[in-house]
PDB file of C-alpha atoms in Angstrom:
ATOM      1  CA  LYS A   6      -0.044   0.138   0.069  1.00  0.00           C
ATOM      2  CA  ALA A   7       2.843   2.301   0.998  1.00  0.00           C
ATOM      3  CA  ARG A   8       4.207   1.753  -2.713  1.00  0.00           C
ATOM      4  CA  ASP A   9       1.197   3.651  -3.992  1.00  0.00           C
ATOM      5  CA  ASN A  10       2.347   6.932  -2.107  1.00  0.00           C
ATOM      6  CA  VAL A  11       5.988   6.897  -3.752  1.00  0.00           C
ATOM      7  CA  ALA A  12       6.436  10.187  -5.417  1.00  0.00           C
ATOM      8  CA  SER A  13       9.755  10.039  -6.760  1.00  0.00           C
ATOM      9  CA  LYS A  14      12.713   8.045  -6.802  1.00  0.00           C
ATOM     10  CA  ARG A  15      16.389   9.315  -6.524  1.00  0.00           C
ATOM     11  CA  CYS A  16      19.591   8.264  -7.396  1.00  0.00           C
ATOM     12  CA  VAL A  17      22.700   9.914  -5.998  1.00  0.00           C
ATOM     13  CA  GLY A  18      25.882   8.046  -7.683  1.00  0.00           C
ATOM     14  CA  HIS A  19      24.750   4.364  -7.758  1.00  0.00           C
ATOM     15  CA  ASN A  20      22.772   5.025  -4.619  1.00  0.00           C
ATOM     16  CA  ARG A  21      18.952   4.600  -5.150  1.00  0.00           C
ATOM     17  CA  PHE A  22      16.754   6.229  -2.581  1.00  0.00           C
ATOM     18  CA  TYR A  23      12.728   5.875  -2.855  1.00  0.00           C
ATOM     19  CA  ILE A  24      10.515   8.758  -1.335  1.00  0.00           C
ATOM     20  CA  PHE A  25       7.492   8.487  -0.072  1.00  0.00           C
ATOM     21  CA  HIS A  26       5.045  11.576   0.420  1.00  0.00           C
ATOM     22  CA  VAL A  27       1.962  10.397   2.518  1.00  0.00           C
ATOM     23  CA  GLY A  28      -0.893  12.614   3.096  1.00  0.00           C
ATOM     24  CA  LYS A  29      -1.475  16.176   3.013  1.00  0.00           C
ATOM     25  CA  HIS A  30       0.666  16.719   6.304  1.00  0.00           C
ATOM     26  CA  HIS A  31       4.022  16.661   4.533  1.00  0.00           C
ATOM     27  CA  PHE A  32       4.988  13.525   5.547  1.00  0.00           C
ATOM     28  CA  ALA A  33       8.124  11.769   4.017  1.00  0.00           C
ATOM     29  CA  VAL A  34      10.084   8.810   4.218  1.00  0.00           C
ATOM     30  CA  ILE A  35      13.640   8.036   2.651  1.00  0.00           C
ATOM     31  CA  PHE A  36      14.174   4.256   2.297  1.00  0.00           C
ATOM     32  CA  ALA A  37      17.205   2.516   0.771  1.00  0.00           C
ATOM     33  CA  LEU A  38      18.773  -0.927   0.983  1.00  0.00           C
ATOM     34  CA  HIS A  39      22.237  -0.026  -0.058  1.00  0.00           C
ATOM     35  CA  CYS A  40      23.973   3.702  -0.236  1.00  0.00           C
ATOM     36  CA  ARG A  41      27.220   5.120   0.314  1.00  0.00           C
ATOM     37  CA  GLU A  42      27.847   6.989   3.892  1.00  0.00           C
ATOM     38  CA  ASN A  43      27.623  10.438   2.267  1.00  0.00           C
ATOM     39  CA  ALA A  44      24.482   9.675  -0.046  1.00  0.00           C
ATOM     40  CA  VAL A  45      22.178  10.016   3.000  1.00  0.00           C
ATOM     41  CA  ALA A  46      23.134  13.408   3.620  1.00  0.00           C
ATOM     42  CA  SER A  47      22.730  14.199  -0.366  1.00  0.00           C
ATOM     43  CA  ALA A  48      19.403  12.696  -0.295  1.00  0.00           C
ATOM     44  CA  LEU A  49      18.196  14.744   2.743  1.00  0.00           C
ATOM     45  CA  GLN A  50      19.411  18.173   1.294  1.00  0.00           C
ATOM     46  CA  GLY A  51      17.645  16.973  -2.036  1.00  0.00           C
ATOM     47  CA  GLU A  52      14.290  16.297  -0.406  1.00  0.00           C
ATOM     48  CA  MET A  53      14.609  19.300   1.339  1.00  0.00           C
ATOM     49  CA  GLU A  54      15.219  21.521  -1.744  1.00  0.00           C
ATOM     50  CA  ALA A  55      12.939  19.545  -3.606  1.00  0.00           C
ATOM     51  CA  ARG A  56      10.099  21.110  -1.337  1.00  0.00           C
ATOM     52  CA  HIS A  57      11.344  24.690  -2.191  1.00  0.00           C
ATOM     53  CA  ASP A  58      10.817  25.223   1.564  1.00  0.00           C
ATOM     54  CA  PRO A  59      12.571  22.880   4.119  1.00  0.00           C
ATOM     55  CA  ARG A  60       9.835  23.765   6.622  1.00  0.00           C
ATOM     56  CA  ARG A  61       7.289  22.135   4.440  1.00  0.00           C
ATOM     57  CA  ILE A  62       8.507  18.823   5.696  1.00  0.00           C
ATOM     58  CA  ARG A  63       6.847  18.065   8.993  1.00  0.00           C
ATOM     59  CA  LYS A  64       7.876  14.406   9.727  1.00  0.00           C
ATOM     60  CA  LEU A  65      10.548  12.664   8.032  1.00  0.00           C
ATOM     61  CA  ILE A  66      11.500   9.168   8.392  1.00  0.00           C
ATOM     62  CA  VAL A  67      14.952   7.700   7.193  1.00  0.00           C
ATOM     63  CA  SER A  68      15.425   3.791   7.282  1.00  0.00           C
ATOM     64  CA  MET A  69      18.121   2.107   5.958  1.00  0.00           C
ATOM     65  CA  PRO A  70      20.458  -0.926   7.259  1.00  0.00           C
ATOM     66  CA  PRO A  71      23.351  -0.066   9.936  1.00  0.00           C
ATOM     67  CA  GLN A  72      26.306   1.489   9.010  1.00  0.00           C
ATOM     68  CA  HIS A  73      24.882   3.314   6.069  1.00  0.00           C
ATOM     69  CA  GLY A  74      25.159   6.838   7.132  1.00  0.00           C
ATOM     70  CA  LYS A  75      21.727   7.544   8.998  1.00  0.00           C
ATOM     71  CA  SER A  76      23.419   9.191  11.810  1.00  0.00           C
ATOM     72  CA  VAL A  77      25.886  11.265  10.202  1.00  0.00           C
ATOM     73  CA  GLY A  78      23.369  12.459   7.774  1.00  0.00           C
ATOM     74  CA  ALA A  79      20.630  13.117  10.140  1.00  0.00           C
ATOM     75  CA  SER A  80      22.372  13.812  13.161  1.00  0.00           C
ATOM     76  CA  THR A  81      25.158  15.575  12.093  1.00  0.00           C
ATOM     77  CA  LEU A  82      24.981  17.121   8.545  1.00  0.00           C
ATOM     78  CA  LEU A  83      21.544  18.029   8.879  1.00  0.00           C
ATOM     79  CA  PRO A  84      21.634  20.120  12.116  1.00  0.00           C
ATOM     80  CA  ALA A  85      24.593  21.979  10.754  1.00  0.00           C
ATOM     81  CA  TYR A  86      22.707  22.373   7.240  1.00  0.00           C
ATOM     82  CA  MET A  87      19.462  23.753   8.735  1.00  0.00           C
ATOM     83  CA  LEU A  88      21.179  25.735  11.384  1.00  0.00           C
ATOM     84  CA  GLY A  89      23.205  27.388   8.256  1.00  0.00           C
ATOM     85  CA  LEU A  90      19.987  28.295   6.573  1.00  0.00           C
ATOM     86  CA  ASN A  91      18.269  29.534   9.671  1.00  0.00           C
ATOM     87  CA  PRO A  92      20.124  30.452  12.734  1.00  0.00           C
ATOM     88  CA  ASP A  93      16.958  31.316  14.828  1.00  0.00           C
ATOM     89  CA  LEU A  94      15.930  27.395  14.607  1.00  0.00           C
ATOM     90  CA  ARG A  95      16.094  25.552  18.024  1.00  0.00           C
ATOM     91  CA  ILE A  96      16.940  22.039  16.903  1.00  0.00           C
ATOM     92  CA  ALA A  97      17.340  18.895  19.327  1.00  0.00           C
ATOM     93  CA  VAL A  98      18.849  15.550  19.167  1.00  0.00           C
ATOM     94  CA  ALA A  99      17.815  13.021  21.217  1.00  0.00           C
ATOM     95  CA  SER A 100      19.331   9.291  21.318  1.00  0.00           C
ATOM     96  CA  TYR A 101      18.950   6.084  24.011  1.00  0.00           C
ATOM     97  CA  SER A 102      22.001   7.740  25.905  1.00  0.00           C
ATOM     98  CA  ALA A 103      22.960  11.125  26.623  1.00  0.00           C
ATOM     99  CA  SER A 104      26.355  10.521  25.604  1.00  0.00           C
ATOM    100  CA  LEU A 105      25.621   9.311  22.314  1.00  0.00           C
ATOM    101  CA  ALA A 106      23.628  12.744  21.870  1.00  0.00           C
ATOM    102  CA  SER A 107      26.285  14.824  22.965  1.00  0.00           C
ATOM    103  CA  LYS A 108      28.577  13.060  20.246  1.00  0.00           C
ATOM    104  CA  PHE A 109      26.112  14.191  17.591  1.00  0.00           C
ATOM    105  CA  ASN A 110      26.343  17.489  19.307  1.00  0.00           C
ATOM    106  CA  ARG A 111      30.202  17.947  19.057  1.00  0.00           C
ATOM    107  CA  ARG A 112      30.217  16.648  15.692  1.00  0.00           C
ATOM    108  CA  VAL A 113      27.984  19.585  14.332  1.00  0.00           C
ATOM    109  CA  GLN A 114      29.623  21.973  16.405  1.00  0.00           C
ATOM    110  CA  ARG A 115      33.243  20.647  14.706  1.00  0.00           C
ATOM    111  CA  ILE A 116      31.752  21.543  11.105  1.00  0.00           C
ATOM    112  CA  MET A 117      30.381  24.938  12.263  1.00  0.00           C
ATOM    113  CA  ASP A 118      33.903  25.694  13.527  1.00  0.00           C
ATOM    114  CA  SER A 119      35.569  24.860  10.151  1.00  0.00           C
ATOM    115  CA  SER A 120      36.172  27.846   7.690  1.00  0.00           C
ATOM    116  CA  GLU A 121      34.451  26.227   4.774  1.00  0.00           C
ATOM    117  CA  TYR A 122      31.223  26.298   7.032  1.00  0.00           C
ATOM    118  CA  GLY A 123      31.955  30.028   7.917  1.00  0.00           C
ATOM    119  CA  GLU A 124      32.538  31.026   4.411  1.00  0.00           C
ATOM    120  CA  LYS A 125      29.067  29.608   3.357  1.00  0.00           C
ATOM    121  CA  TYR A 126      26.968  30.533   6.101  1.00  0.00           C
ATOM    122  CA  THR A 127      28.197  33.712   7.305  1.00  0.00           C
ATOM    123  CA  LYS A 128      25.329  34.301   9.857  1.00  0.00           C
ATOM    124  CA  THR A 129      25.488  31.014  11.656  1.00  0.00           C
ATOM    125  CA  ARG A 130      28.431  31.628  14.313  1.00  0.00           C
ATOM    126  CA  ILE A 131      29.431  29.922  17.527  1.00  0.00           C
ATOM    127  CA  LYS A 132      31.156  30.696  20.757  1.00  0.00           C
ATOM    128  CA  SER A 133      35.060  29.629  20.191  1.00  0.00           C
ATOM    129  CA  LEU A 134      36.584  27.615  22.201  1.00  0.00           C
ATOM    130  CA  GLY A 135      38.489  29.057  25.100  1.00  0.00           C
ATOM    131  CA  ARG A 136      37.007  32.574  24.699  1.00  0.00           C
ATOM    132  CA  GLN A 137      34.690  34.313  26.862  1.00  0.00           C
ATOM    133  CA  SER A 138      30.984  34.853  25.943  1.00  0.00           C
ATOM    134  CA  PRO A 139      27.451  35.077  27.056  1.00  0.00           C
ATOM    135  CA  TYR A 140      26.622  32.263  24.704  1.00  0.00           C
ATOM    136  CA  ILE A 141      26.550  28.794  25.698  1.00  0.00           C
ATOM    137  CA  ARG A 142      28.720  26.117  24.198  1.00  0.00           C
ATOM    138  CA  THR A 143      29.163  22.799  25.877  1.00  0.00           C
ATOM    139  CA  SER A 144      28.793  19.267  24.193  1.00  0.00           C
ATOM    140  CA  ASP A 145      25.039  19.149  25.223  1.00  0.00           C
ATOM    141  CA  GLU A 146      23.874  22.701  23.937  1.00  0.00           C
ATOM    142  CA  VAL A 147      25.324  25.311  21.724  1.00  0.00           C
ATOM    143  CA  GLU A 148      23.800  28.887  20.958  1.00  0.00           C
ATOM    144  CA  ILE A 149      24.072  30.455  17.897  1.00  0.00           C
ATOM    145  CA  ILE A 150      25.615  33.989  18.289  1.00  0.00           C
ATOM    146  CA  ASP A 151      23.344  36.977  17.954  1.00  0.00           C
ATOM    147  CA  HIS A 152      20.513  34.514  17.218  1.00  0.00           C
ATOM    148  CA  GLU A 153      17.723  32.782  18.807  1.00  0.00           C
ATOM    149  CA  GLY A 154      18.512  29.020  17.456  1.00  0.00           C
ATOM    150  CA  GLY A 155      21.083  26.156  18.905  1.00  0.00           C
ATOM    151  CA  LEU A 156      21.370  22.694  19.239  1.00  0.00           C
ATOM    152  CA  LEU A 157      20.395  20.795  22.111  1.00  0.00           C
ATOM    153  CA  SER A 158      21.332  17.140  22.850  1.00  0.00           C
ATOM    154  CA  VAL A 159      19.365  14.886  25.605  1.00  0.00           C
ATOM    155  CA  GLY A 160      19.216  11.069  26.285  1.00  0.00           C
ATOM    156  CA  ARG A 161      16.231   9.029  25.913  1.00  0.00           C
ATOM    157  CA  GLU A 162      14.145  10.123  29.282  1.00  0.00           C
ATOM    158  CA  GLY A 163      16.042  12.984  29.756  1.00  0.00           C
ATOM    159  CA  SER A 164      14.404  16.222  30.976  1.00  0.00           C
ATOM    160  CA  LEU A 165      13.566  19.201  28.278  1.00  0.00           C
ATOM    161  CA  THR A 166      12.148  21.735  30.684  1.00  0.00           C
ATOM    162  CA  GLY A 167      11.876  25.052  29.372  1.00  0.00           C
ATOM    163  CA  ASN A 168      13.331  24.485  25.767  1.00  0.00           C
ATOM    164  CA  ARG A 169      11.320  25.230  22.892  1.00  0.00           C
ATOM    165  CA  VAL A 170      11.834  22.861  19.785  1.00  0.00           C
ATOM    166  CA  ASP A 171      11.487  23.515  16.466  1.00  0.00           C
ATOM    167  CA  CYS A 172      13.124  20.356  14.801  1.00  0.00           C
ATOM    168  CA  PHE A 173      13.588  17.256  16.983  1.00  0.00           C
ATOM    169  CA  ILE A 174      15.561  14.720  15.617  1.00  0.00           C
ATOM    170  CA  LEU A 175      15.442  11.503  17.161  1.00  0.00           C
ATOM    171  CA  ASP A 176      18.053   9.093  16.092  1.00  0.00           C
ATOM    172  CA  ASP A 177      18.470   5.193  17.752  1.00  0.00           C
ATOM    173  CA  LEU A 178      16.391   5.526  20.733  1.00  0.00           C
ATOM    174  CA  TYR A 179      16.741   1.813  21.586  1.00  0.00           C
ATOM    175  CA  LYS A 180      20.350   0.596  22.258  1.00  0.00           C
ATOM    176  CA  ASP A 181      20.089  -2.548  20.545  1.00  0.00           C
ATOM    177  CA  ALA A 182      17.493  -5.594  19.803  1.00  0.00           C
ATOM    178  CA  MET A 183      16.998  -6.341  23.211  1.00  0.00           C
ATOM    179  CA  GLU A 184      15.896  -3.313  24.119  1.00  0.00           C
ATOM    180  CA  ALA A 185      13.573  -2.701  21.071  1.00  0.00           C
ATOM    181  CA  ASN A 186      11.977  -5.980  21.941  1.00  0.00           C
ATOM    182  CA  SER A 187      11.325  -5.264  25.585  1.00  0.00           C
ATOM    183  CA  PRO A 188       7.826  -4.263  26.354  1.00  0.00           C
ATOM    184  CA  ILE A 189       9.003  -2.288  29.103  1.00  0.00           C
ATOM    185  CA  VAL A 190      11.760  -0.239  27.439  1.00  0.00           C
ATOM    186  CA  ARG A 191       9.291   0.573  24.296  1.00  0.00           C
ATOM    187  CA  GLU A 192       6.719   1.746  26.958  1.00  0.00           C
ATOM    188  CA  ASN A 193       8.750   3.904  28.873  1.00  0.00           C
ATOM    189  CA  CYS A 194      10.297   5.313  25.461  1.00  0.00           C
ATOM    190  CA  TRP A 195       6.699   6.132  24.103  1.00  0.00           C
ATOM    191  CA  GLU A 196       5.782   7.719  27.480  1.00  0.00           C
ATOM    192  CA  TRP A 197       8.782  10.055  27.321  1.00  0.00           C
ATOM    193  CA  TYR A 198       8.175  11.027  23.671  1.00  0.00           C
ATOM    194  CA  THR A 199       4.330  11.932  24.548  1.00  0.00           C
ATOM    195  CA  SER A 200       4.767  13.546  27.697  1.00  0.00           C
ATOM    196  CA  VAL A 201       8.500  15.200  27.229  1.00  0.00           C
ATOM    197  CA  VAL A 202       9.102  15.116  23.262  1.00  0.00           C
ATOM    198  CA  LYS A 203       5.999  16.103  22.031  1.00  0.00           C
ATOM    199  CA  THR A 204       5.134  19.043  24.759  1.00  0.00           C
ATOM    200  CA  ARG A 205       8.239  20.917  23.757  1.00  0.00           C
ATOM    201  CA  MET A 206       7.124  21.211  20.202  1.00  0.00           C
ATOM    202  CA  HIS A 207       4.799  23.828  18.694  1.00  0.00           C
ATOM    203  CA  ASN A 208       2.194  23.433  15.662  1.00  0.00           C
ATOM    204  CA  ASP A 209       5.294  24.033  13.228  1.00  0.00           C
ATOM    205  CA  SER A 210       7.539  22.117  14.564  1.00  0.00           C
ATOM    206  CA  GLN A 211       9.282  19.209  12.470  1.00  0.00           C
ATOM    207  CA  GLU A 212      10.830  15.775  13.382  1.00  0.00           C
TER     208      GLU A 212
END
């Protein structure tokens, strides 16, 4: 039935992606069986540009096997790209552990520190390491200078009190198959999603 909703099929090099658009709420799924790591980021960027306005994609699912670049594309390159386009965007990245979510945050910060990024996205700047600044830069949170945007990382079941989120990225909420198959873990995860994640989002937020 899902195949009836296929809107496009894209190829990046030898990598083939099936893009599904379901219903009127701008719900998209990127599905691939085999691809190179950097191709995931290219597919994400291409899908956003094809919509003409990245905000039109309200919900996006990326589904492909392990070690194919999902996290690199969705939790590292995508936040850097979106903050480059809109430095007022508030993005949160969540994973099964706070340490893994923080790792994603640090990787994004390293990209934003690069001269190439600074040349392309001149308005998106973060605090330099070791310098005094009123703006936050830790492994868990970074703020964009002179703007309202930033990136926040949180582990599953972590607190988000007081934080508005414009775009929420959920990456590997289950540590392994054992957790994924545990009714208790799944129920706790769903409870956290409905009572914490959804309450931090507004009508125009993206997932």
